[in-house]
C-alpha cells in the first residue's frame, strides 16, 4: 500500500506542477504515506518484540526441560538406591528365613534332643538331635567271639537283642 501511495503521490505532484490538482490532495496523500510508514514501523517493532518474546519463551522451555530432566535423574538415582537397599534387605531376610527351620536330610524318629529352647541360637557343630531313620536299612557293627565266627555267613539273617 505504501508503494501504491508513493506512485499516486508522484503522479499527483506532476499534475500539481501542471496546475491540474490542488495542493490539498497532495498533502492528504503525503499524510497517508506518513501514516502508513508509521504503521509499518509499529508493525515491524511489534514483530521484533514478538520474536524476542518467542526467543525468551523458547529459552524458558529449554530451562524447564533441563530442570525437569535434572529432577527426574535425581529421583531415579534415589529410587535405584532404595531398590538396591531393598534387594539387600530381601536377601538378608531370605537368608534368615532359610535358617529358621531345621530340616533333617532323612525321615525318621527323633531319638534324643540336644536343644530344648524355641527360637534359640545354635552354635556351629552343636548336636541338635539324634534321628533314627525309618526308610533306610540299619547297619550294625557287632563283635563276634572268635569261636563263633565259623558259624556266620554273608547275607545270613540274625536276631539282635539290645539291653537297655
CSV table of C-alpha atoms in Angstrom, one decimal, residues 69-163:
chain,number,residue,atom,x,y,z
A,69,UNK,CA,15.5,-33.8,33.4
A,70,UNK,CA,17.7,-33.0,36.4
A,71,UNK,CA,14.9,-33.6,38.8
A,72,UNK,CA,14.0,-36.9,37.2
A,73,UNK,CA,17.6,-38.0,37.2
A,74,UNK,CA,17.9,-37.2,40.9
A,75,UNK,CA,14.7,-39.1,41.6
A,76,UNK,CA,15.9,-42.0,39.5
A,77,UNK,CA,19.1,-42.2,41.5
A,78,UNK,CA,17.2,-42.1,44.7
A,79,UNK,CA,14.8,-44.8,43.6
A,80,UNK,CA,17.7,-47.0,42.4
A,81,UNK,CA,19.4,-46.6,45.7
A,82,UNK,CA,16.2,-47.6,47.5
A,83,UNK,CA,15.8,-50.6,45.2
A,84,UNK,CA,19.4,-51.7,45.9
A,85,UNK,CA,18.8,-51.3,49.6
A,86,UNK,CA,15.6,-53.3,49.4
A,87,UNK,CA,17.2,-56.1,47.5
A,88,UNK,CA,19.9,-56.3,50.1
A,89,UNK,CA,17.3,-56.5,52.9
A,90,UNK,CA,15.4,-59.1,50.9
A,91,UNK,CA,18.4,-61.3,50.5
A,92,UNK,CA,19.2,-60.9,54.2
A,93,UNK,CA,15.6,-61.7,55.2
A,94,UNK,CA,15.5,-64.8,52.9
A,95,UNK,CA,18.8,-66.0,54.4
A,96,UNK,CA,17.3,-65.6,57.9
A,97,UNK,CA,14.2,-67.4,56.8
A,98,UNK,CA,16.2,-70.3,55.5
A,99,UNK,CA,17.8,-70.7,58.9
A,100,UNK,CA,14.6,-70.6,60.9
A,101,UNK,CA,13.5,-74.2,60.1
A,102,UNK,CA,15.9,-77.1,60.6
A,103,UNK,CA,15.4,-80.0,58.3
A,104,UNK,CA,16.8,-83.4,58.5
A,105,UNK,CA,18.3,-85.0,55.4
A,106,UNK,CA,16.3,-88.2,56.2
A,107,UNK,CA,12.9,-89.1,57.5
A,108,UNK,CA,12.9,-90.8,60.9
A,109,UNK,CA,12.1,-90.8,64.5
A,110,UNK,CA,13.7,-88.3,66.9
A,111,UNK,CA,15.6,-90.3,69.4
A,112,UNK,CA,17.4,-87.6,71.5
A,113,UNK,CA,17.1,-83.8,71.6
A,114,UNK,CA,20.2,-81.8,72.3
A,115,UNK,CA,18.4,-78.3,72.3
A,116,UNK,CA,15.2,-77.6,74.1
A,117,UNK,CA,14.7,-73.8,73.5
A,118,UNK,CA,12.4,-72.4,70.9
A,119,UNK,CA,13.9,-69.6,68.8
A,120,UNK,CA,17.3,-70.1,70.3
A,121,UNK,CA,20.7,-69.8,68.6
A,122,UNK,CA,22.6,-72.9,67.8
A,123,UNK,CA,26.3,-72.9,67.6
A,124,UNK,CA,28.0,-74.5,64.5
A,125,UNK,CA,28.8,-78.2,65.1
A,126,UNK,CA,26.4,-78.4,68.1
A,127,UNK,CA,24.3,-81.6,68.4
A,128,UNK,CA,20.7,-80.7,67.8
A,129,UNK,CA,19.1,-84.2,67.9
A,130,UNK,CA,19.6,-87.8,67.0
A,131,UNK,CA,17.3,-89.2,64.4
A,132,UNK,CA,16.7,-92.9,63.8
A,133,UNK,CA,15.9,-93.4,60.1
A,134,UNK,CA,12.7,-95.1,59.1
A,135,UNK,CA,13.2,-95.9,55.5
A,136,UNK,CA,16.9,-96.7,55.4
A,137,UNK,CA,18.5,-100.0,56.3
A,138,UNK,CA,20.3,-100.1,59.6
A,139,UNK,CA,23.8,-101.3,59.7
A,140,UNK,CA,25.0,-102.9,62.8
A,141,UNK,CA,28.6,-103.3,63.8
A,142,UNK,CA,28.9,-106.3,66.1
A,143,UNK,CA,31.7,-108.1,67.7
A,144,UNK,CA,31.6,-111.9,67.4
A,145,UNK,CA,33.6,-114.2,69.6
A,146,UNK,CA,36.4,-115.9,67.6
A,147,UNK,CA,35.0,-119.4,68.3
A,148,UNK,CA,31.6,-118.5,66.7
A,149,UNK,CA,33.0,-116.9,63.6
A,150,UNK,CA,32.8,-120.2,61.6
A,151,UNK,CA,29.0,-120.4,62.0
A,152,UNK,CA,28.4,-117.0,60.3
A,153,UNK,CA,27.9,-116.4,56.5
A,154,UNK,CA,27.4,-113.2,54.4
A,155,UNK,CA,23.6,-112.4,54.0
A,156,UNK,CA,22.6,-114.6,56.9
A,157,UNK,CA,19.6,-113.3,59.0
A,158,UNK,CA,20.2,-112.5,62.6
A,159,UNK,CA,18.2,-111.6,65.7
A,160,UNK,CA,19.5,-108.7,67.7
A,161,UNK,CA,19.0,-108.3,71.4
A,162,UNK,CA,19.6,-104.9,72.8
A,163,UNK,CA,20.0,-104.5,76.5
